[in-house]
Structures are given as C-alpha cells and as structure tokens.
Tab-separated table of C-alpha atoms and ligand atoms in Angstrom:
chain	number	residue	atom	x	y	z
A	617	UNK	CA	-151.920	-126.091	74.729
A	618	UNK	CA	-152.162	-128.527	71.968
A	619	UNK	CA	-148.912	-128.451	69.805
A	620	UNK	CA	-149.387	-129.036	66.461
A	621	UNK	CA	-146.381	-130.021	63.672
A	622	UNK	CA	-145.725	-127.106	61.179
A	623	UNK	CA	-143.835	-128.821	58.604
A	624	UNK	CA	-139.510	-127.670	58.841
A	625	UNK	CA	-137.024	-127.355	56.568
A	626	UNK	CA	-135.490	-131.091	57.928
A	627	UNK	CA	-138.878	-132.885	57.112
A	628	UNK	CA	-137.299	-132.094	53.244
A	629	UNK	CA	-134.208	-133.977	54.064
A	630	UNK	CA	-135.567	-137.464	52.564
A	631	UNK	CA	-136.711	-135.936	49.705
A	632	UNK	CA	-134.073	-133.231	48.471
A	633	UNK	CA	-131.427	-134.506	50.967
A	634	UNK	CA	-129.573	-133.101	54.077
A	635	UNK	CA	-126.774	-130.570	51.699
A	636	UNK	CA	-129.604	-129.016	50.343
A	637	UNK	CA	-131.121	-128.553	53.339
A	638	UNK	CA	-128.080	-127.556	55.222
A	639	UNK	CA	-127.514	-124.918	52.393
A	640	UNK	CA	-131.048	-123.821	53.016
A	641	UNK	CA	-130.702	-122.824	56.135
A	642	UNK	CA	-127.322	-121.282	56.326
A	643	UNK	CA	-128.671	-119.067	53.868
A	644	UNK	CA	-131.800	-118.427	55.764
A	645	UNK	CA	-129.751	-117.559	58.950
A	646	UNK	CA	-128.427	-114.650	57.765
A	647	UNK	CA	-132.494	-113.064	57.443
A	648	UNK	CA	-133.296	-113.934	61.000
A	649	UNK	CA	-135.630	-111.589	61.885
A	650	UNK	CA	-136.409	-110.297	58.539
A	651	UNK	CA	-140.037	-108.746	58.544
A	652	UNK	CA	-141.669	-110.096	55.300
A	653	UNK	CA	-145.099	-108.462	54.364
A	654	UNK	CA	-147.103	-110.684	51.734
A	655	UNK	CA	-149.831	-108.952	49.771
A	656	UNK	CA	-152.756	-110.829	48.056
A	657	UNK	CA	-156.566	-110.546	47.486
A	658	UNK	CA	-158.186	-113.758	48.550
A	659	UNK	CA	-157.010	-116.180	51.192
A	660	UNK	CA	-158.075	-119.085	49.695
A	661	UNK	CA	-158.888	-120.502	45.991
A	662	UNK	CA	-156.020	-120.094	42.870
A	663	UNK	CA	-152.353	-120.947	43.443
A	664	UNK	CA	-151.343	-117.290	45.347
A	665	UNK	CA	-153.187	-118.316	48.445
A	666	UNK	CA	-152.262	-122.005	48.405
A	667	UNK	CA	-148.633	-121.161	47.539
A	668	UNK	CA	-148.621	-118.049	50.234
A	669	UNK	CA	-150.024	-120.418	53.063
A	670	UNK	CA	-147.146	-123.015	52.819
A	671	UNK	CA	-144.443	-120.430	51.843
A	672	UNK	CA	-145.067	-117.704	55.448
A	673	UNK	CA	-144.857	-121.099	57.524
A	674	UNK	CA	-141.414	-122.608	56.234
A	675	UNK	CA	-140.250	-118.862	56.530
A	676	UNK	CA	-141.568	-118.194	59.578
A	677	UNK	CA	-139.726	-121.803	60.691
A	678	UNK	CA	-136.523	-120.450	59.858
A	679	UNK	CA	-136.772	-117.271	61.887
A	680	UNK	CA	-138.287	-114.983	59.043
A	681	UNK	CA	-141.019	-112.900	60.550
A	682	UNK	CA	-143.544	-113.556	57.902
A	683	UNK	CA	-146.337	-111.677	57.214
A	684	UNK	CA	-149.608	-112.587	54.900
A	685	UNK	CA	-152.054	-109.461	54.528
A	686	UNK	CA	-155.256	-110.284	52.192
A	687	UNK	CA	-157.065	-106.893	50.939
A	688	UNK	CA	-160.286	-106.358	51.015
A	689	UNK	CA	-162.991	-105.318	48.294
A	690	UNK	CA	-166.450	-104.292	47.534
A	691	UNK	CA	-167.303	-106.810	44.637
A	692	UNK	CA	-167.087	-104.263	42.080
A	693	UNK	CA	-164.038	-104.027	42.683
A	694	UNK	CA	-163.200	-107.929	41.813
A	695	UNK	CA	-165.371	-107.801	38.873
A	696	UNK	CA	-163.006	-104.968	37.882
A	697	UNK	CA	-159.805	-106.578	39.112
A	698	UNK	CA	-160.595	-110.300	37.196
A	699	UNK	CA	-161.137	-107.949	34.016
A	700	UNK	CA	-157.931	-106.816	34.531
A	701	UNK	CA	-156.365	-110.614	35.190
A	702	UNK	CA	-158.249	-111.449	31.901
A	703	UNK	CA	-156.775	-108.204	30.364
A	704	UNK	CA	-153.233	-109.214	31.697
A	705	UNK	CA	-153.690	-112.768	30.148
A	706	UNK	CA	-154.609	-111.169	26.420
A	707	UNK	CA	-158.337	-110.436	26.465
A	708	UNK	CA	-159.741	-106.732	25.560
A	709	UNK	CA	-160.959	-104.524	27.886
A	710	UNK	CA	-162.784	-101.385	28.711
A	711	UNK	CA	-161.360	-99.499	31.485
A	712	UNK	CA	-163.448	-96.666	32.205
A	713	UNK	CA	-162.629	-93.782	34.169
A	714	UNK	CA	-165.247	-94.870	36.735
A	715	UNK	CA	-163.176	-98.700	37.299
A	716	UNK	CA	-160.295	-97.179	37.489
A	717	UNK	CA	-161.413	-94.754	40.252
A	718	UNK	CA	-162.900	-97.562	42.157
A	719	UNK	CA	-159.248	-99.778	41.492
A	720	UNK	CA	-157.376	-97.297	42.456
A	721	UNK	CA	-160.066	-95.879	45.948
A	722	UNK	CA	-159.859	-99.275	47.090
A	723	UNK	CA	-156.684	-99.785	47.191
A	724	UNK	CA	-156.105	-96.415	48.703
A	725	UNK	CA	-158.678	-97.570	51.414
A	726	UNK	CA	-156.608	-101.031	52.202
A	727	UNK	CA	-152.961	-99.119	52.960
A	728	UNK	CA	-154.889	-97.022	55.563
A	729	UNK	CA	-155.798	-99.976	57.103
A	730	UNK	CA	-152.297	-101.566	56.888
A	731	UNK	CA	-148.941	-100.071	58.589
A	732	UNK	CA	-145.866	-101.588	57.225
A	733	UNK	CA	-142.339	-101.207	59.595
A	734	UNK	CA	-141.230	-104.142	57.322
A	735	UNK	CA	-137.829	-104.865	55.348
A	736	UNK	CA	-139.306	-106.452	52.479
A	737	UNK	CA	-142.855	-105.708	50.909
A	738	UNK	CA	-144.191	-108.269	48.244
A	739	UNK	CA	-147.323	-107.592	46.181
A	740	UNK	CA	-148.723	-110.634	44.684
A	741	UNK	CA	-150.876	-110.326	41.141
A	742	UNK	CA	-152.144	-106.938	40.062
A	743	UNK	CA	-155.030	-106.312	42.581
A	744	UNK	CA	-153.256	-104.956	45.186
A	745	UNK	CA	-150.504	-103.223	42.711
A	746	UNK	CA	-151.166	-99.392	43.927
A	747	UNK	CA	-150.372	-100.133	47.382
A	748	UNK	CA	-147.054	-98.835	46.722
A	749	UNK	CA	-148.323	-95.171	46.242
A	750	UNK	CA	-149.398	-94.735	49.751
A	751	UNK	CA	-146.201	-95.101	51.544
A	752	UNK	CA	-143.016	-93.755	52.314
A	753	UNK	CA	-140.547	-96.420	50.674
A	754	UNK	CA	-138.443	-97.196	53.353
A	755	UNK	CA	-137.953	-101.014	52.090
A	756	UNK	CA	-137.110	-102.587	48.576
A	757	UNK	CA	-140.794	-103.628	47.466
A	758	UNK	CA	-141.511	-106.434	45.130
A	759	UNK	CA	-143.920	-106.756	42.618
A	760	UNK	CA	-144.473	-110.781	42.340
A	761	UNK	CA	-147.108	-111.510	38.884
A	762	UNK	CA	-148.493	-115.027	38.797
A	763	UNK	CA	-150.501	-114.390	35.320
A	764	UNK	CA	-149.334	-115.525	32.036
A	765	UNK	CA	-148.145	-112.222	31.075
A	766	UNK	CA	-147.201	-113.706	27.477
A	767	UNK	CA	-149.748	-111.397	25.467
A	768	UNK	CA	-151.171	-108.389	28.054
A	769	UNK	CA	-153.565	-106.370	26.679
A	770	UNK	CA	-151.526	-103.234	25.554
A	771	UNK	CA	-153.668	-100.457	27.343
A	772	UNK	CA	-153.720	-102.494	30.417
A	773	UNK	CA	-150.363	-102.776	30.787
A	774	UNK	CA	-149.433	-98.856	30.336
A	775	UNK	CA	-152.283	-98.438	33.163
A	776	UNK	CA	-150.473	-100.548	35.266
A	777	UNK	CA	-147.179	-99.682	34.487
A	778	UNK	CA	-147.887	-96.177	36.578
A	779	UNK	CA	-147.153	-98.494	39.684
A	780	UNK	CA	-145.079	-101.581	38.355
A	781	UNK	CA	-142.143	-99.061	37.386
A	782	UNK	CA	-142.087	-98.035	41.138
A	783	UNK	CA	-141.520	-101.259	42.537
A	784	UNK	CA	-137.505	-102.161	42.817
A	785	UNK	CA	-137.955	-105.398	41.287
A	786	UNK	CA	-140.866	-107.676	39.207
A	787	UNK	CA	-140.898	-111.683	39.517
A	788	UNK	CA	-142.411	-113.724	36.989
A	789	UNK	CA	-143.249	-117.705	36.541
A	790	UNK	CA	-141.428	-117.669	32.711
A	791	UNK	CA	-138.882	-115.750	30.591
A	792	UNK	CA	-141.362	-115.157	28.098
A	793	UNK	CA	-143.190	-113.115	30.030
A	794	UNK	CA	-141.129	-110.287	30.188
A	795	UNK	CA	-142.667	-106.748	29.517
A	796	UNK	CA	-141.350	-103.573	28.947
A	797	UNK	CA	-141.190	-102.402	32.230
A	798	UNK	CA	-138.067	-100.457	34.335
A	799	UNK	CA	-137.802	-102.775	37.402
A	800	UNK	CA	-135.477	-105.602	37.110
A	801	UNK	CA	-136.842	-108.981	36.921
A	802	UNK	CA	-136.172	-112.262	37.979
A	803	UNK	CA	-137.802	-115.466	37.213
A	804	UNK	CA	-138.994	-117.461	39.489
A	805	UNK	CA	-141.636	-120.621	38.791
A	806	UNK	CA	-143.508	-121.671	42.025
A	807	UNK	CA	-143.565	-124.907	43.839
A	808	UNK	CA	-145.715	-127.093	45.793
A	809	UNK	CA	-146.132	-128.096	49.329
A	810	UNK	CA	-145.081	-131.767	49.591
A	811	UNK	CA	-146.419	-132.170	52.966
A	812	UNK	CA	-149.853	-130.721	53.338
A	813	UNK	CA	-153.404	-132.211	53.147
A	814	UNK	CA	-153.898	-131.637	49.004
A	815	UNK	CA	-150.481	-133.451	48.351
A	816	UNK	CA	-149.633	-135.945	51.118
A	817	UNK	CA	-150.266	-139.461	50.804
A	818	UNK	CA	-153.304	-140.627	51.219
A	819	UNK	CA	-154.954	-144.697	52.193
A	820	UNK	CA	-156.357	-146.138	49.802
A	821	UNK	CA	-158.987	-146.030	52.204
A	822	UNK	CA	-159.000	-142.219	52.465
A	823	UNK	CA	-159.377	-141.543	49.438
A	824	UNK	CA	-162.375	-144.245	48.725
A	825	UNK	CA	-164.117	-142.473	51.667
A	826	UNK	CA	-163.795	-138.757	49.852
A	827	UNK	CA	-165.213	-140.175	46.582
A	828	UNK	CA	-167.860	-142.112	48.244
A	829	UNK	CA	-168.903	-138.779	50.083
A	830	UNK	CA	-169.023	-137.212	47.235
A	831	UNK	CA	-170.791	-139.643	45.197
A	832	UNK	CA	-168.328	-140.322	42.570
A	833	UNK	CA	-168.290	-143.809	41.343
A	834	UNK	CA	-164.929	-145.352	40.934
A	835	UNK	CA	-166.263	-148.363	38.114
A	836	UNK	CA	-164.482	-146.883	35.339
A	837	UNK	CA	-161.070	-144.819	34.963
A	838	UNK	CA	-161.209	-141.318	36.014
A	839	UNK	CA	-159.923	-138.589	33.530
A	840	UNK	CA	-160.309	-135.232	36.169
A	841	UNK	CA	-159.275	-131.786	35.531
A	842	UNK	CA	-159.187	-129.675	38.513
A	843	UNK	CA	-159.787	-125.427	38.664
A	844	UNK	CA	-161.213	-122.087	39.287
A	845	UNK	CA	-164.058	-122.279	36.757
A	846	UNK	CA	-162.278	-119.915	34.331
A	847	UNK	CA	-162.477	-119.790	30.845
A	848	UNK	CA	-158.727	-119.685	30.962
A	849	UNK	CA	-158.700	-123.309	32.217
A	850	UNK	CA	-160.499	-124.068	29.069
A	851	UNK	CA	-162.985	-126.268	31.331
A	852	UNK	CA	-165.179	-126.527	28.024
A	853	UNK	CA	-162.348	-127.581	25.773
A	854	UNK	CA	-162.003	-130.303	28.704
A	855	UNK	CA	-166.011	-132.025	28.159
A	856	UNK	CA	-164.878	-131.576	24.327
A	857	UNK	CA	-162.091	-133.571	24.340
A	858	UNK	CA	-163.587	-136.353	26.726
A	859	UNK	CA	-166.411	-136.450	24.647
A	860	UNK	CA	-164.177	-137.554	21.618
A	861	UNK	CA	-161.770	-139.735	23.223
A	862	UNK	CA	-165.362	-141.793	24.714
A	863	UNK	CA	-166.274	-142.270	21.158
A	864	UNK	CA	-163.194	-144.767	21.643
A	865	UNK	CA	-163.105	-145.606	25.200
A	866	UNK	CA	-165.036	-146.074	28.671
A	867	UNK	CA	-164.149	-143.308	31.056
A	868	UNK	CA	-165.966	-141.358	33.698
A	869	UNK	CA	-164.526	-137.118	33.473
A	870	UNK	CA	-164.697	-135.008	36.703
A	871	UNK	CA	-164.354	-131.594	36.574
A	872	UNK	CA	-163.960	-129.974	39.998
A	873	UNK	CA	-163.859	-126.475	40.492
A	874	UNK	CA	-163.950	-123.918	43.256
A	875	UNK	CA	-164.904	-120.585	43.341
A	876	UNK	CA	-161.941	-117.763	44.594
A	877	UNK	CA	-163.319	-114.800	46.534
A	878	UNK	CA	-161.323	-112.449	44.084
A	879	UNK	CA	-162.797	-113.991	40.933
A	880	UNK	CA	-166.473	-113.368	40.578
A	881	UNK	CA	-167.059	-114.968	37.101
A	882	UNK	CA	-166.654	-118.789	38.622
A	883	UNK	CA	-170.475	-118.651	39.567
A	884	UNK	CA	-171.774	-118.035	35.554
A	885	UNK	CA	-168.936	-120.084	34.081
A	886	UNK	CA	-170.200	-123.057	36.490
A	887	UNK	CA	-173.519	-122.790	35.314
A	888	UNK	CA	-172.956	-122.930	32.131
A	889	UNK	CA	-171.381	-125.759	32.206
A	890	UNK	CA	-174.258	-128.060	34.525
A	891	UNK	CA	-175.504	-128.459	30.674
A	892	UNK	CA	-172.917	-130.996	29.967
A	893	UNK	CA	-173.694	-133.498	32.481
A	894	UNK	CA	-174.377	-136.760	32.195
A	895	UNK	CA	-174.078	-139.816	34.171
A	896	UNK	CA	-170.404	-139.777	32.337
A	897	UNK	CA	-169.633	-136.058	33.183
A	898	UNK	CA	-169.756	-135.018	36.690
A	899	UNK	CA	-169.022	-131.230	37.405
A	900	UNK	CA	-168.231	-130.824	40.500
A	901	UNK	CA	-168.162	-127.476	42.970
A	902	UNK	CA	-166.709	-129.091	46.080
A	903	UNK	CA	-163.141	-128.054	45.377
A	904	UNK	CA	-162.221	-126.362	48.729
A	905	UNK	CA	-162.454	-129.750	50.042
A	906	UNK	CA	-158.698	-130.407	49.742
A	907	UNK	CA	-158.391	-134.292	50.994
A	908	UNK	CA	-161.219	-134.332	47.704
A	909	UNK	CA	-158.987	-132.522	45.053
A	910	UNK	CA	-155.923	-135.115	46.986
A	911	UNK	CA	-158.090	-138.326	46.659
A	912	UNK	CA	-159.305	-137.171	42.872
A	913	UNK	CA	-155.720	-136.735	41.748
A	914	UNK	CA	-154.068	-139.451	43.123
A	915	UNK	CA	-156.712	-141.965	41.770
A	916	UNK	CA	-157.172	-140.284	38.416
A	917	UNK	CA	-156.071	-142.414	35.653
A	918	UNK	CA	-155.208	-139.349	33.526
A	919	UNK	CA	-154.952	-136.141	34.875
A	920	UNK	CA	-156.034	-133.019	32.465
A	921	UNK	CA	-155.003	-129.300	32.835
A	922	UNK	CA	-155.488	-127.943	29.594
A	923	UNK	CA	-155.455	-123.996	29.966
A	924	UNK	CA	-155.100	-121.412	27.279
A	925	UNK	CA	-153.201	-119.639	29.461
A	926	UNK	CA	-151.438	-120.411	32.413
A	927	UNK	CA	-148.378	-118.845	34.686
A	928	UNK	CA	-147.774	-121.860	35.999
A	929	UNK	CA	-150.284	-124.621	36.740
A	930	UNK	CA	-149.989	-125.420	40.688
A	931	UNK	CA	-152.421	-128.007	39.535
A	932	UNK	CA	-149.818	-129.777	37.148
A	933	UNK	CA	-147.404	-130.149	39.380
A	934	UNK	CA	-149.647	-132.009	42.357
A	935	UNK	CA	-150.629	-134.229	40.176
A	936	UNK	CA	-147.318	-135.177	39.173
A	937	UNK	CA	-146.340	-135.506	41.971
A	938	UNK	CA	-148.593	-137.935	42.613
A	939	UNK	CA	-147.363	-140.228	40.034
A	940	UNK	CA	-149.971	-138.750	37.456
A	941	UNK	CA	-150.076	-138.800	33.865
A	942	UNK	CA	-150.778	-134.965	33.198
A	943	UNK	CA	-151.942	-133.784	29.443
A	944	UNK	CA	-151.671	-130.111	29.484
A	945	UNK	CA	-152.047	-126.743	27.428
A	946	UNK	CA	-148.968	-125.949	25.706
A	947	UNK	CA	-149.158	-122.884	27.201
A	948	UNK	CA	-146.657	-120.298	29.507
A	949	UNK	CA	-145.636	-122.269	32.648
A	950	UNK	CA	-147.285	-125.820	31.705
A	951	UNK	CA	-144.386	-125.823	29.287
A	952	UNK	CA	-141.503	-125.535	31.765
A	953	UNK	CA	-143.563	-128.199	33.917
A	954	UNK	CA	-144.046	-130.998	31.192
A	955	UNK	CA	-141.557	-132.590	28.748
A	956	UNK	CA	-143.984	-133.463	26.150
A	957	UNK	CA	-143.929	-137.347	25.751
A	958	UNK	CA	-141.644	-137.684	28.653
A	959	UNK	CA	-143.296	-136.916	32.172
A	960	UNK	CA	-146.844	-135.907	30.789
A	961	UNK	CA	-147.999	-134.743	27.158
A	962	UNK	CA	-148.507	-131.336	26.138
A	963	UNK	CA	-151.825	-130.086	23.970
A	964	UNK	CA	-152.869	-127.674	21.633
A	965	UNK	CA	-156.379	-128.547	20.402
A	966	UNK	CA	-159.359	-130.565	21.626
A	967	UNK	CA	-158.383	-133.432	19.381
A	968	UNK	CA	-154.937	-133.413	21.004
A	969	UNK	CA	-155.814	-133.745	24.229
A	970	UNK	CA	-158.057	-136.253	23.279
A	971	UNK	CA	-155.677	-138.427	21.476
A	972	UNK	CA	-153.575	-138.234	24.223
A	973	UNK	CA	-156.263	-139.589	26.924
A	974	UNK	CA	-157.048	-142.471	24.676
A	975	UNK	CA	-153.331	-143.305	24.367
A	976	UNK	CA	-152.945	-143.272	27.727
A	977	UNK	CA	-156.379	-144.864	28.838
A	978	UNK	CA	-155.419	-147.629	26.806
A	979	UNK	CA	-151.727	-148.686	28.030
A	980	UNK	CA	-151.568	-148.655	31.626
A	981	UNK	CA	-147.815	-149.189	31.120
A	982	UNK	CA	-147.276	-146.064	29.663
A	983	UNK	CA	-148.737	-144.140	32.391
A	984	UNK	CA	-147.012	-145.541	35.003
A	985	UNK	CA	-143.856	-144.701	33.391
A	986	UNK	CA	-144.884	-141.056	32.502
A	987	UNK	CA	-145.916	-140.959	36.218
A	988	UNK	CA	-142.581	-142.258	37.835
A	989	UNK	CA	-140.865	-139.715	35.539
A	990	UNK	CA	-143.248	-137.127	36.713
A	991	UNK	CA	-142.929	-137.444	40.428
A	992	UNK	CA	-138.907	-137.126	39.756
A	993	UNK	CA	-139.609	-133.713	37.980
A	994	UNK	CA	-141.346	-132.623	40.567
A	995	UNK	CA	-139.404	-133.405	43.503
A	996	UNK	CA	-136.505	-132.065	41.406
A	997	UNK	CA	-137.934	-128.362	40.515
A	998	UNK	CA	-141.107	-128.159	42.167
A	999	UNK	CA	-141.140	-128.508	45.796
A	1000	UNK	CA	-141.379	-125.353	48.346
A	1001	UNK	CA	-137.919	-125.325	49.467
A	1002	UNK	CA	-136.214	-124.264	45.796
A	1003	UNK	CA	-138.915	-121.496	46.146
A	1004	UNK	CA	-138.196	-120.390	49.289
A	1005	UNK	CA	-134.304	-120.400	48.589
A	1006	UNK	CA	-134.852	-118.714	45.231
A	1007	UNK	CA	-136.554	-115.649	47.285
A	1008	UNK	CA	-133.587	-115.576	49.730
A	1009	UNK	CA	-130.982	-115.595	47.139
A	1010	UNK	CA	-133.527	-112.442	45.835
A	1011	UNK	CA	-133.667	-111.076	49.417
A	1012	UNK	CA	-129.489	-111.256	49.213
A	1013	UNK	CA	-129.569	-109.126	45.932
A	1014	UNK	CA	-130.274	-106.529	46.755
A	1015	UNK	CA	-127.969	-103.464	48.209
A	1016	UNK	CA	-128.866	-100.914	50.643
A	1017	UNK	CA	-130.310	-98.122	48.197
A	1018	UNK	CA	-132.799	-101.345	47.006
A	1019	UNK	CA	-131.222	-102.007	43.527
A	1020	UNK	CA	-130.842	-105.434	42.799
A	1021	UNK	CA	-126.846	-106.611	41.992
A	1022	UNK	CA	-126.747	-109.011	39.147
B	1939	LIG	N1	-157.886	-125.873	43.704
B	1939	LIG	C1	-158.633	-126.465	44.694
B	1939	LIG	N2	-159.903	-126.800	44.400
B	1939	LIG	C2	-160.476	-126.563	43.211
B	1939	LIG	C3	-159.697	-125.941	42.206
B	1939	LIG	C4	-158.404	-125.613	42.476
B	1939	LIG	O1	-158.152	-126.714	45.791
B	1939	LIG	O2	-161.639	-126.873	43.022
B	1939	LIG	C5	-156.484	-125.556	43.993
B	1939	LIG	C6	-155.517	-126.414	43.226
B	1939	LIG	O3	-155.378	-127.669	43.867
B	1939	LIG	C7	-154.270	-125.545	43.242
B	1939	LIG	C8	-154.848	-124.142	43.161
B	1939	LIG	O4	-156.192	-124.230	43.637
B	1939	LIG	O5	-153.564	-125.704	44.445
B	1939	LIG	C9	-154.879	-123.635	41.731
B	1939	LIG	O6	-153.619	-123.227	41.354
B	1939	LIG	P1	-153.194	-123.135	39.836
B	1939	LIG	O7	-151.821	-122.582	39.807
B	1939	LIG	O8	-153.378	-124.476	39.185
B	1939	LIG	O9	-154.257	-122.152	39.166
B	1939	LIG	P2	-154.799	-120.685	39.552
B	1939	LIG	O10	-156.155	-120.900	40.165
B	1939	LIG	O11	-153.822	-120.057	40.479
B	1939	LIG	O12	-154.918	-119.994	38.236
C-alpha cells in the first residue's frame, strides 16, 4: 500500500519551534482516544471545510479519533440556510413557517442518519444547529459560528437561539461578536494550514504553469481577490476600486471565485458580474483548483479581500503568508488579521481600497516590507497548531456535568 505523508505536529517545529510543539503534544496526550464528531454542510468551498480538512488530520495524528460528518440537503434547504447566513451577517429576512419546517425536517432527517457514541460534538455554522434536539446529551456539545455575528438580524437570532442555548458552550472568531445567548463562549480566530497544496511553496515554475493553463497573462502586476461569489465579499466593490486605481496605473484584476455546495446564490452573483470583463478584468470560476488560488496569491502584486463582513478571512491570512500585501475590509475578523499600515492596509470605501492599490502598485519597496511583516503575523497567530491547542485547552475546560471552568 502506498503510504502517503499526513502532515504531524513535528513538521511545525521549524516554524513555531520544538517547546511549542512539545507543549502541544503533552497536552494532546492526555485526549488520546477522544472521539471528536465535526458537523458541517459542505465538504468543500468557504473556510469551514478547508479549516475542518486540515484540523481532523493533525488531531487524528495525535491520537484524537476525529470525526468530520457533512449533512445533507434538498436545495431548498440551502437557499433557506444561506438566507439565514445572510440574516446572521445583518441582512433582513422572511422566515416563513414553511422554511422553517423544511430547516428544522432536514435536520431532523440528518441525526437519523448519524449515531453519535462520541465525547465531544461540534456543530459548525448554523445549518446543522438543531442537531442537538435529536439526541440524548450524553457529551458536552459545541456550537462553533464562523459568521460575522457583529449585527444578526434580531428575529433570526431568537429563532436560533431555541437551539444555541442548549449547546454547553458557543465559539466565535471575535469578541465583538458576542450575543445574548446562555452558553458560555470562548473566542477562538481560525488558522491556516501551512503545509497543504493552497499554501505551500510553490516553483516559480509551478505557478507559471497554473496561470498559463488558465490563460492568465502575467505582463502586468496582478491585483486578485479570491472568494465564494458573495455579495459579502463585496466582489463588485472589488472591479470598482480597480477601475479607479487604473485611471492611475497599469494592472491586470483577477477575481476568482468558487461556488460552495451550501451556498446557492454563487451561480447569479457570478453572472452578474461576466458584465465587467474586459481584457483588464478576468473573472474567474476555477477556484477549486487549489495549486490555482496558491499560484494566484503568491504572484499577486497586491492581494484584495475587501468584505463587508467577514468572521475571519481564511483568505487574508494565505496570502500573508505568502509574503502578500493584503488591503482588506475593515470589517469583524480582517481587523484582528491586519495592522492597518503595518502588515497590510485596512479599507472602508471603494476609494480606499483603491488608494491603497495605487500606493502599493507604485513602490515595490513598500510591499515587500508589508509582506515580510505579514508572513511574521501569520506564522505568529495564524497557523493550525494555535488552533488545534486552543480547542484542547477548550476540551480541558470543561468538568464532568459539561460546564465549562473559567
Ligand atoms: N477558496 C478557494 N477557491 C475560491 C474561493 C475561495 O479555494 O475560488 C478558498 C480560500 O482559499 C479559503 C476559503 O475558500 O481557503 C475561503 O475562506 P474564507 O474564510 O476566506 O471565506 P468563507 O468562504 O469561509 O466565507
């Protein structure tokens, strides 16, 4: 049998060093064994299933008996579920009667499908939030919300309370999104893989052979913002700005995006936006190609992410990692990822962001110091293994009746 390298906890030790590591794994030494079940509704596409991927290996490398469950869904039941997301994130909603009774039957339908002997349940995002109704609790269950929960839409959030105030305890990417809600919290802000295909480092020659398959010319400097096509990821604020900041400079935009099987407005949002191109815009759908969304970030010149709203941008932190120069939305988690004028710049209009790309289009100085500073963030507060020890120090709080100690 072929055996393939799952990236360990020691393949860290040259980047966060060997007492971090070592403290890492005493701590995870004491869960051997532990039967984790992870709850989410797509498997790939968005940050949950990129982060969840990474995260169930390391665990399962440290003796952790991982699981990753992904529920399933008639696509009424997304179109109901992103309304939600949007309604989480601060846009208005109609919930009808009918939605909720298909929310709620589907999720009935998944926990028949799904028997849990575990000692840890984590639900990820608000699709699969009901889960918790259909079983005997025999486990401290978490409720773990990606979304920027800085402005929820009022009636959404007492619908959804009915099953968040069940869980033992909530995690969320920022302080500021705490909600009335009885569960403890904790905050938690998620972290990249270091290691795997989207953030490893690539040839030179790699990456000119994704952008030549693709078709995307490398004569001028690439400004590239990568998503979901989401209005949250402002991807029409993004042809804005470039359009102003070419009135002053020569620059080629890419905007890739990908479509998540949980999020069935990508499809209209992408079309709407083939209007804008030009032989200086490309829009791009080949964004599950993840040696692509690699080669485009590491050879960006500036790297954009400028949501509205964001939990925490997965995307800001890959590309700082890669030594990018990263302008985003001074929004939720983009703000605990960027020091504004320090290891990136963050944005709050159109004209901002396009300030900022001609600043740093123009001084290739200034980007290579923003980069260097950005990598160092990164590697700091961003990679997988502070994640995965922040969840075992959570694992460790908690007593046997499933209250978490301070
Ligand atoms: N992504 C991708 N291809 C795309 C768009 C996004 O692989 O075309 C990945 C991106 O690299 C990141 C994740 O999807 O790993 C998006 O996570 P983020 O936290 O930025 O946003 P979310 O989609 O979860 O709101």
């Amino acid at each position: 049998m072929t055996q393939y390298h799952v990236t360990q906890l020691e393949d860290y030790e040259p980047l966060i060093g060997r007492e971090n590591v070592e403290r890492i794994r005493e701590k995870a030494r004491r869960f051997k064994g532990l039967r984790v079940a992870n709850f989410n509704s797509t498997y790939y596409g968005g940050g949950v299933a990129e982060m969840l991927s990474s995260l169930t290996l390391l665990w399962n490398s440290l003796g952790l008996r991982t699981e990753w469950r992904v529920i399933q869904g008639t696509p009424d039941f997304f179109s109901i579920t992103k309304k939600m997301h949007n309604a989480l994130q601060g846009a208005e909603i109609d919930l009808s009667s009918i939605k909720q009774e298909i929310f709620e039957r589907v999720i009935y339908e998944n926990s028949l499908r799904n028997f849990l002997e575990h000692d840890f349940v984590i639900v990820h995002d608000p699709q699969p939030l009901p889960l918790i109704e259909h079983y005997e609790k025999k486990c401290p269950w978490i409720w773990r919300c990606h979304l920027d929960l800085s402005r929820p839409d009022a009636g959404t959030w007492k619908y959804l309370r009915l099953w968040i105030d069940t869980y033992d305890a909530v995690i969320l990417s920022c302080k500021e999104f705490v909600q009335e809600m009885k569960p403890p919290h904790r905050v938690i802000m998620p972290a990249i893989n270091p290691f795997n295909i989207k953030n490893r480092e690539l040839s030179d020659k790699e990456i000119d052979e994704r952008l030549a398959h693709y078709e995307i010319p490398t004569d001028l400097p690439l400004v590239v913002q990568i998503s979901r096509f989401d209005p949250w990821k402002d991807p029409k604020g993004v042809v804005e700005a470039f359009k102003l900041a070419s009135e002053e400079v020569d620059a080629r935009l890419v905007l890739l995006g990908n479509f998540a099987t949980d999020d069935p407005e990508g499809e209209e949002i992408f079309n709407s936006l083939c209007a804008c191109r030009d032989d200086r815009i490309l829009i791009l759908t080949s964004g599950d190609d993840t040696a692509l969304v690699n080669a485009l970030q590491t050879r960006a010149a500036v790297v954009l992410q400028k949501s509205l709203r964001e939990g925490f941008g997965l995307t800001v932190a890959e590309a700082m990692w890669k030594s990018r120069a990263v302008i985003g939305g001074n929004v939720g988690g983009i703000r605990y990822q960027i020091e504004d004028g320090v290891d990136g710049f963050l944005v709050s209009s159109n004209e901002q962001a396009a300030e900022r790309i001609v600043r740093l289009l123009k001084d290739e100085k200034l980007r290579e110091e923003i980069g260097r500073k950005a990598r160092e963030t990164v590697r700091k507060k961003f990679l997988l293994t502070r994640y995965a020890e922040e969840y075992l120090d959570l694992f460790d709080a908690f007593d046997k009746n499933f209250n978490l100690r301070e």
